[in-house]
Short mmCIF file of C-alpha atoms in Angstrom, two decimals:
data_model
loop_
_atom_site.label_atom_id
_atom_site.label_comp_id
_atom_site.label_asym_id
_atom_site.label_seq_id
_atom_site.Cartn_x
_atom_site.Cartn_y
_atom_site.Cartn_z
CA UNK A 1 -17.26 -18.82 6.16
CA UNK A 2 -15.29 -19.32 3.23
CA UNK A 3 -13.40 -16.84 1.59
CA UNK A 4 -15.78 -16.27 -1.34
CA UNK A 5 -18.25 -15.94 1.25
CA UNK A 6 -16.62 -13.27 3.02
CA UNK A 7 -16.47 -11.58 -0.43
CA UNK A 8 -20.02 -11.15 -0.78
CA UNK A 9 -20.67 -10.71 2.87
CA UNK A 10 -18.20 -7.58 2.20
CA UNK A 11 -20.17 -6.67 -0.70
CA UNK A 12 -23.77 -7.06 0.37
CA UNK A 13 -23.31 -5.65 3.65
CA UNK A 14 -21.32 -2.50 1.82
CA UNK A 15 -23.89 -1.90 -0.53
CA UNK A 16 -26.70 -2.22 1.80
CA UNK A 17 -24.85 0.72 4.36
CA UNK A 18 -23.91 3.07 1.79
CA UNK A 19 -25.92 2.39 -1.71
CA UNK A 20 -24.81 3.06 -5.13
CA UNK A 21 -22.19 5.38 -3.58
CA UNK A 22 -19.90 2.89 -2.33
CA UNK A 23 -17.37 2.02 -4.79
CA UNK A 24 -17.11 -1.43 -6.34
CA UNK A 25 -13.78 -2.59 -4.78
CA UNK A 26 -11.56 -5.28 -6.64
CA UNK A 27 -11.37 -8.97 -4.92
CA UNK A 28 -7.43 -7.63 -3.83
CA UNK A 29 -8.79 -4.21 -2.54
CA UNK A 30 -11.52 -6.76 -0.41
CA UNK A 31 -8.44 -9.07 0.90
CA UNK A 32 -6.86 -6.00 1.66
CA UNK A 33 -9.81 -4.62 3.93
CA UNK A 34 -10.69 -8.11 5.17
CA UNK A 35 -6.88 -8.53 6.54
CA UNK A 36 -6.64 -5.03 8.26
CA UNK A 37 -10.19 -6.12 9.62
CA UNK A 38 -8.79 -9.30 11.01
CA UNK A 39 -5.74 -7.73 12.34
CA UNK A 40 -7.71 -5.01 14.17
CA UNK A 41 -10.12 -7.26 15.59
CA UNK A 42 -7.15 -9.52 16.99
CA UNK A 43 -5.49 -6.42 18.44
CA UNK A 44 -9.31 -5.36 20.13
CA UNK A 45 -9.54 -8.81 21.32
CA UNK A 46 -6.14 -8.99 23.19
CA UNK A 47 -6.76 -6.12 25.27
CA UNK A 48 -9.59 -4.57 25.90
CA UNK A 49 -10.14 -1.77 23.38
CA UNK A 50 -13.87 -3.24 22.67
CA UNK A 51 -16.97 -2.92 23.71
CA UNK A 52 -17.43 -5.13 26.37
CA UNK A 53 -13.88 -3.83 27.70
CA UNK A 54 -12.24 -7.68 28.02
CA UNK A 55 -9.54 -8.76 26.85
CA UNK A 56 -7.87 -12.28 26.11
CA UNK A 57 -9.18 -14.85 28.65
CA UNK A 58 -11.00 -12.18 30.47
CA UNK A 59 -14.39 -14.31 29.76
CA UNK A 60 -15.20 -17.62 27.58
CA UNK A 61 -16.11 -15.14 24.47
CA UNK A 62 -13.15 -13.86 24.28
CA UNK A 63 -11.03 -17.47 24.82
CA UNK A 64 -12.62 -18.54 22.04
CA UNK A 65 -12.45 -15.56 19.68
CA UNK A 66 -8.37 -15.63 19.87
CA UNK A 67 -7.85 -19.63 20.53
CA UNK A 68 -7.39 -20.65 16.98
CA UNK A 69 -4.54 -18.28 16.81
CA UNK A 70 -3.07 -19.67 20.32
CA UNK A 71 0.38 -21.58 19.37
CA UNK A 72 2.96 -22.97 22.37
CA UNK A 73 6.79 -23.73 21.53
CA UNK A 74 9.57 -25.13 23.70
CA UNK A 75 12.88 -23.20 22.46
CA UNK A 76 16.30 -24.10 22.77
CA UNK A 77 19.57 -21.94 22.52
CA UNK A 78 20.54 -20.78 19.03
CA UNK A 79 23.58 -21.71 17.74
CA UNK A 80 23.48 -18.56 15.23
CA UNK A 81 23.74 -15.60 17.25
CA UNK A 82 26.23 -14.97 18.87
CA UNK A 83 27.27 -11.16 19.22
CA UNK A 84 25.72 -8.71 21.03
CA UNK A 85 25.17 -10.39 24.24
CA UNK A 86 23.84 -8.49 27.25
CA UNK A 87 26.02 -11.11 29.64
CA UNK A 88 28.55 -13.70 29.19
CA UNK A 89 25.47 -16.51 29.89
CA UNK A 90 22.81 -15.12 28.38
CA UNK A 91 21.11 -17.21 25.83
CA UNK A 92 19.49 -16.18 22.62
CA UNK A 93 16.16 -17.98 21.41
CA UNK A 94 14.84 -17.23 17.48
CA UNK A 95 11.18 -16.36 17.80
CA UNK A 96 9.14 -18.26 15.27
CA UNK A 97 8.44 -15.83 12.73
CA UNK A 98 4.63 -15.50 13.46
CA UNK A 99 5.08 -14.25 16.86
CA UNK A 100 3.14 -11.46 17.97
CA UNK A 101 2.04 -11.19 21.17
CA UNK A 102 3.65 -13.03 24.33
CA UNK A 103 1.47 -14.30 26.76
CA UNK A 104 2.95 -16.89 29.04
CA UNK A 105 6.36 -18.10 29.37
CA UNK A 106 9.23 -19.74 31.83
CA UNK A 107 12.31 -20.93 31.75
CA UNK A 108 14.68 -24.00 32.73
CA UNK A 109 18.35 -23.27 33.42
CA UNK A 110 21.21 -25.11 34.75
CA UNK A 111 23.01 -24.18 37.79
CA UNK A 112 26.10 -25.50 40.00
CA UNK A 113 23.99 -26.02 43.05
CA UNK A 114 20.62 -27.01 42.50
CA UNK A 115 19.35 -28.92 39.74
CA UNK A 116 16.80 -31.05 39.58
CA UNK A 117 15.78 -33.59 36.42
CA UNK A 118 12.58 -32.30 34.94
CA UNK A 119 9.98 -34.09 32.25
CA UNK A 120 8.21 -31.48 30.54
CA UNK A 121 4.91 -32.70 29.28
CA UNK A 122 3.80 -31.08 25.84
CA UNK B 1 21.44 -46.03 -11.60
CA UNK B 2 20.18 -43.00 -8.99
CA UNK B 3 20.83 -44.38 -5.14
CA UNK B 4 18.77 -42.70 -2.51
CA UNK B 5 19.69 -42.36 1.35
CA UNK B 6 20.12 -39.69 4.06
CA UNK B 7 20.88 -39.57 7.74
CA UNK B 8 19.07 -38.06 10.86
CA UNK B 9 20.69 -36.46 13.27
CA UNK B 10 18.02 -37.54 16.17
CA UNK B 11 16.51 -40.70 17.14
CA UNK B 12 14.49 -39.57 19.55
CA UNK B 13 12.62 -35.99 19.59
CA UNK B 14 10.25 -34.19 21.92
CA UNK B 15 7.23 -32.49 21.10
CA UNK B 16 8.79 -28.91 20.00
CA UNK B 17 12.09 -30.28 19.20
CA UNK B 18 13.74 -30.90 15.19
CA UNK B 19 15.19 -33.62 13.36
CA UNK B 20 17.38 -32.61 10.61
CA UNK B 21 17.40 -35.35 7.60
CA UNK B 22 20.31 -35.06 5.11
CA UNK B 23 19.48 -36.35 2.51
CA UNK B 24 22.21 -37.91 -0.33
CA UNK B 25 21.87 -39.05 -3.95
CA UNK B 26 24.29 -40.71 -6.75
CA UNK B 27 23.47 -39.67 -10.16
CA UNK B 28 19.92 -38.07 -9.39
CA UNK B 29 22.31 -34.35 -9.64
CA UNK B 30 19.64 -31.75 -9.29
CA UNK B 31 15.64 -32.13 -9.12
CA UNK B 32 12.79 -33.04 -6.71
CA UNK B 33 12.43 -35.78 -4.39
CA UNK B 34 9.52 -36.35 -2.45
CA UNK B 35 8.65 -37.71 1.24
CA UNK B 36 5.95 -39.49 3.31
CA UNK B 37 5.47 -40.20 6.88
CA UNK B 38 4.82 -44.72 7.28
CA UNK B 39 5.28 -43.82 11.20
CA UNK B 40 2.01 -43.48 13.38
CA UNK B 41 2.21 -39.94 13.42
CA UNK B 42 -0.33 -37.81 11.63
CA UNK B 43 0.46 -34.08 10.26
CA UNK B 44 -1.00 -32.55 13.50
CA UNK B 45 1.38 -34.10 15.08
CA UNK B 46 4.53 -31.42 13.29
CA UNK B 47 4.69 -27.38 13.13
CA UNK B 48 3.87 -27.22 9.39
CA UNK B 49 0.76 -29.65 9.50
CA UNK B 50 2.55 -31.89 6.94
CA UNK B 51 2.90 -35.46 6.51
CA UNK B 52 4.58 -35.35 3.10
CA UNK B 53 5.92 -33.04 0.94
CA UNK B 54 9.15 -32.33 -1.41
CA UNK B 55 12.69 -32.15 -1.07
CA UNK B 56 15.05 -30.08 -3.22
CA UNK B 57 18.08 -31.50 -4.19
CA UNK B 58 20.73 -29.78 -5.29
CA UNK B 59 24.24 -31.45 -6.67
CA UNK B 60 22.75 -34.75 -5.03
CA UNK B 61 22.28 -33.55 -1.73
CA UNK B 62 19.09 -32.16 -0.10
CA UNK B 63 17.84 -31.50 3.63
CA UNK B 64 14.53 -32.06 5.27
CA UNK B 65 13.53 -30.64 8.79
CA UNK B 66 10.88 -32.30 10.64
CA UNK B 67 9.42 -29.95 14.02
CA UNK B 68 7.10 -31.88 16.63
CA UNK B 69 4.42 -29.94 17.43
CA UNK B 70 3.97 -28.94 21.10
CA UNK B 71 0.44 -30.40 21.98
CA UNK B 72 -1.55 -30.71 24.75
CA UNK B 73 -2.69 -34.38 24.32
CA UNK B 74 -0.44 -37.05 25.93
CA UNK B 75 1.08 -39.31 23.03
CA UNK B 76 4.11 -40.49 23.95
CA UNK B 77 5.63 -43.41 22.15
CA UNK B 78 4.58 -41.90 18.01
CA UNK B 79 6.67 -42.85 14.98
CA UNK B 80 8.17 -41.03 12.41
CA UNK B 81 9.85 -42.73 9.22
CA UNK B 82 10.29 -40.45 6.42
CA UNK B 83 10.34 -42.58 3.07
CA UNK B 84 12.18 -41.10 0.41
CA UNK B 85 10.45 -41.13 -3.17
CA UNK B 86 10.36 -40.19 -6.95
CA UNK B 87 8.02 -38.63 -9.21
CA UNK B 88 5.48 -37.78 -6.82
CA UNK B 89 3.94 -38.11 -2.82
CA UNK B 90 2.30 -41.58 -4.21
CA UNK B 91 5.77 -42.11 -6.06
CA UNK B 92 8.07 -45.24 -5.64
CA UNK B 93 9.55 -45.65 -2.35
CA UNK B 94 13.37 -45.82 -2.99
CA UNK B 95 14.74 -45.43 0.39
CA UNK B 96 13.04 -45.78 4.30
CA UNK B 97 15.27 -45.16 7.10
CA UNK B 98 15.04 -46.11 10.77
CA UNK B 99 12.48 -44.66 13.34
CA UNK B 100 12.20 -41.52 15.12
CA UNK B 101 10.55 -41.89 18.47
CA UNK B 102 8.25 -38.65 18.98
CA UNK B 103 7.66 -38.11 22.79
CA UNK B 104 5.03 -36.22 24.28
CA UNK B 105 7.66 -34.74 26.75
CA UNK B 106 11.37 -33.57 26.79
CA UNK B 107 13.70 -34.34 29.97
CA UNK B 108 15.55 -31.60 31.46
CA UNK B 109 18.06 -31.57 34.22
CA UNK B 110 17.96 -28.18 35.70
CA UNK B 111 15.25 -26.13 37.37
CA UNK B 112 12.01 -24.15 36.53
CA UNK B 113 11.97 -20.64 36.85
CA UNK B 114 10.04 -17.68 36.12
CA UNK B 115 10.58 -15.19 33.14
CA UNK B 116 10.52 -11.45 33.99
CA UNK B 117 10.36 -8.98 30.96
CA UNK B 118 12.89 -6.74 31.37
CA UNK B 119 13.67 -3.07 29.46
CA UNK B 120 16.78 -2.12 27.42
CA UNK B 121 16.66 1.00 29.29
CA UNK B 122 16.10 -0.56 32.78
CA UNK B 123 18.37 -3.32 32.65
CA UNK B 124 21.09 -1.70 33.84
CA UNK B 125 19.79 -0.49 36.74
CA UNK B 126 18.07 -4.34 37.96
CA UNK B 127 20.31 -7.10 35.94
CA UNK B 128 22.65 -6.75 39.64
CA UNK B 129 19.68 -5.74 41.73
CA UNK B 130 19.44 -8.16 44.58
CA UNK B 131 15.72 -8.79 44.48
CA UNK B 132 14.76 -7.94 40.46
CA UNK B 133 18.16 -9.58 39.37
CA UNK B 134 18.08 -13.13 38.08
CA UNK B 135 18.74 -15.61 40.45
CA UNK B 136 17.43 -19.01 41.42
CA UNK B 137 14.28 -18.15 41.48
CA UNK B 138 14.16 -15.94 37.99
CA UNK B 139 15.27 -14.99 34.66
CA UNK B 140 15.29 -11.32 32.59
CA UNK B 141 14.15 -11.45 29.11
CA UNK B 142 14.80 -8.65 26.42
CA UNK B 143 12.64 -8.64 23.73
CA UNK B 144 14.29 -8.11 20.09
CA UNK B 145 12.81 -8.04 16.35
CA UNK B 146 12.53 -11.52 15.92
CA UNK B 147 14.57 -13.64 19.11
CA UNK B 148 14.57 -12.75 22.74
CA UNK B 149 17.86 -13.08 25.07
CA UNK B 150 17.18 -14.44 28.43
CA UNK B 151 19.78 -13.63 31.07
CA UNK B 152 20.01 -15.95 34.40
CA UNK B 153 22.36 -15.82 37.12
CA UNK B 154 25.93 -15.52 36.93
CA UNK B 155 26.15 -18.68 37.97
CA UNK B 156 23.91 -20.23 35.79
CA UNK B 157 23.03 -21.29 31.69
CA UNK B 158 19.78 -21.24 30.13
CA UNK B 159 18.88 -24.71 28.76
CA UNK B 160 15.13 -23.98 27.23
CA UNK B 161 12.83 -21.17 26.82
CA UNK B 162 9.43 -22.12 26.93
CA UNK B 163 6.28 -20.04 26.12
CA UNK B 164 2.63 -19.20 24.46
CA UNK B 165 1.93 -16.48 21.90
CA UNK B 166 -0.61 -15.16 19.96
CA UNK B 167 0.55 -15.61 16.40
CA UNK B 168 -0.40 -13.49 13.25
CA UNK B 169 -3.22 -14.53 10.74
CA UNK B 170 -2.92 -16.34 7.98
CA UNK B 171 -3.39 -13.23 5.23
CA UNK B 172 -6.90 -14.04 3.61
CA UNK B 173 -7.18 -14.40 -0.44
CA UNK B 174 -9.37 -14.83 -2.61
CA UNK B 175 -7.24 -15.78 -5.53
CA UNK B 176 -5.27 -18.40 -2.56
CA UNK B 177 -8.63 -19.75 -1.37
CA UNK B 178 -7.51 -18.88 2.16
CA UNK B 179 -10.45 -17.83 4.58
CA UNK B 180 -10.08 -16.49 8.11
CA UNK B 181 -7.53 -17.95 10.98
CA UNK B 182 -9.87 -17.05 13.45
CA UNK B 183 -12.75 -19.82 15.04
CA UNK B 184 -16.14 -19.33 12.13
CA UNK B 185 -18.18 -17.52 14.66
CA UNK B 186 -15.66 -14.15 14.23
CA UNK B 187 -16.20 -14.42 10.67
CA UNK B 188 -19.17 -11.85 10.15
CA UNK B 189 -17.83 -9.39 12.93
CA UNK B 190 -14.18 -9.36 11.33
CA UNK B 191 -16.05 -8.39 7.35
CA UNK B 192 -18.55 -5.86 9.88
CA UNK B 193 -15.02 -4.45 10.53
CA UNK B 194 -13.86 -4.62 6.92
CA UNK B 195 -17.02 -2.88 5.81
CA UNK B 196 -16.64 -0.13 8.87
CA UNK B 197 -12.95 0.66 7.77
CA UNK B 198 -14.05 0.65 4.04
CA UNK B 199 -16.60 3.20 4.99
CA UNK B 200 -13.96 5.15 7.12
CA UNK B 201 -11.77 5.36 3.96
CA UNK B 202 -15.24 6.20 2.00
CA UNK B 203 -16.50 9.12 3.90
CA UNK B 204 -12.83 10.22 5.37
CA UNK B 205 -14.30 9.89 8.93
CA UNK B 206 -12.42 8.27 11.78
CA UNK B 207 -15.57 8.40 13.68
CA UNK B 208 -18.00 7.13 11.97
CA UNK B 209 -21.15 5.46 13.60
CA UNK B 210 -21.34 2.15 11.85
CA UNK B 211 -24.27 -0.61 12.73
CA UNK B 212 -23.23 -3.98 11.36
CA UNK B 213 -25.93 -5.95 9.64
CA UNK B 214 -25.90 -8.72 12.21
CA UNK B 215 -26.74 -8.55 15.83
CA UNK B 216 -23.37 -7.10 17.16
CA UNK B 217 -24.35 -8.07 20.60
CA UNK B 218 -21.94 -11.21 20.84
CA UNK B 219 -19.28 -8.61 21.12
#
């Protein structure tokens, strides 16, 4: 569905639940609804306030309602912050700035006695 | 006459990893260059989906970041050679450096371990805890506004953070021509949602009973 599509969607299915009462909304007012309506139906997807009670991976409807929004990043140190460190080897990593949810994650360190080389496939 | 050139500061990057072009002009001062991609790799292949764009340049001297993008398809061995030009993305090539090998895979030398979330409040009372401390086996993470710390073992350094997220939509727009991020079959429940909330602001009900005009039964 295309974004003009959504539009009218919005429009026809508004007018045909609430007739001549409903108000005619400007194209921002309609982004406006249509983002809080994608945000809330990301946040009933993820856990399980819908009606089928599932929630992310808990069946194949809900892998694919949620996997166009699925991103995976492999994060080094930063270099930029540097104060406010919980211990004296603690590392910081910058979230990309669309984060919102975590859902899996490891990490790799370095230590004096056992390390082994690892290849990370992507 | 304008000379073009810049230098990397990676010949080699794996899939989630940057390389950092600076670029450096004589007498171009301050304007617009423009790049391509000649290597084998396509825009999928990077963060931003791009496989050209624009470089400002300010006082003759401009940067351009390039991020793999962490895929799950194996190929190992792609190009990328940024070619500098003028005017435009179709513009006269006036400078092509060397390759950038972009592997499928990054080599590590250290070991795997598993990420516990951790607390502000709690951490205190586990970071020396013998058995929900770090140690060989596992790291803490504490979440902040927009970066995480991960603490190891004393005895230890963190070398990469690796994880999965759900990311935020794309705000939609009309006047942008940008549609959903979500797959097309969520597209009529997310504007039954729009037209339930618009309804909720309409009558000033929380709880209003609202039956979408399509079969809501794929819920």
């Amino acid at each position: 569905m295309t974004i003009s599509e959504a539009h009218r969607a919005f429009r026809f299915g508004l007018d045909k639940m609430d007739g001549l009462n409903a108000p005619n909304f400007l194209p921002e007012e309609i982004d406006l609804l249509l983002n809080q309506a994608q945000e809330r139906f990301i946040k009933q997807r993820y856990d399980n306030t819908n009606i089928k009670r599932t929630g992310f991976e808990q069946d194949e409807k809900r892998t694919e309602d949620l996997k166009e929004i699925l991103e995976s990043k492999i994060l080094s140190p930063s270099t930029t912050i540097s104060s406010g460190r919980t211990a004296i080897n603690s590392a910081f990593f910058t979230l990309p700035s669309d984060n919102w949810f975590i859902i899996w994650e490891k990490a790799y360190i370095n230590c004096a006695t056992c390390n082994t080389t690892f290849t990370i496939s992507t | 006459m304008p000379t073009y050139t810049y230098t990397k500061d990676k010949s080699v990057i794996g899939e989630g990893e940057t390389v950092t072009y600076s670029v450096v002009t004589t007498d171009f001062g301050t304007g617009t260059l423009y790049w391509t991609n000649s290597g084998t790799t396509v825009a999928a292949d990077f963060s931003d989906n791009l496989n050209s764009g624009s470089i400002a340049i300010t006082n003759n001297t401009g940067t351009l970041t390039r991020t793999a993008a962490v895929d799950l398809f194996s190929d190992t061995g792609e190009t990328l050679i940024v070619q500098l030009r003028t005017v435009s993305t179709s513009g006269t090539i006036v400078f092509e450096g060397s390759t950038v090998i972009v592997n499928d895979y990054i080599t590590i030398n250290g070991i795997e371990v598993e990420v516990r979330p951790a607390t502000h409040m709690q951490l205190e009372l586990i970071k020396n805890d013998p058995f929900k401390g770090p140690d060989k086996t596992k790291v803490l993470r504490l979440l902040y506004k927009n970066y995480v710390e991960i603490i190891p073992a004393s005895d230890c350094t963190v070398l990469k953070y690796v994880y999965r997220y759900i990311r935020t939509p794309t705000p939609v727009s009309l006047s942008g021509n940008v549609t959903f991020s979500l797959s097309q079959h969520t597209h009529q429940e997310i504007v039954d949602e729009a037209i339930k909330i618009a309804l909720e602001g309409i009558e000033g009900k929380r709880n209003q009973t609202f039956t979408p005009i399509i079969d809501n039964q794929k819920e």
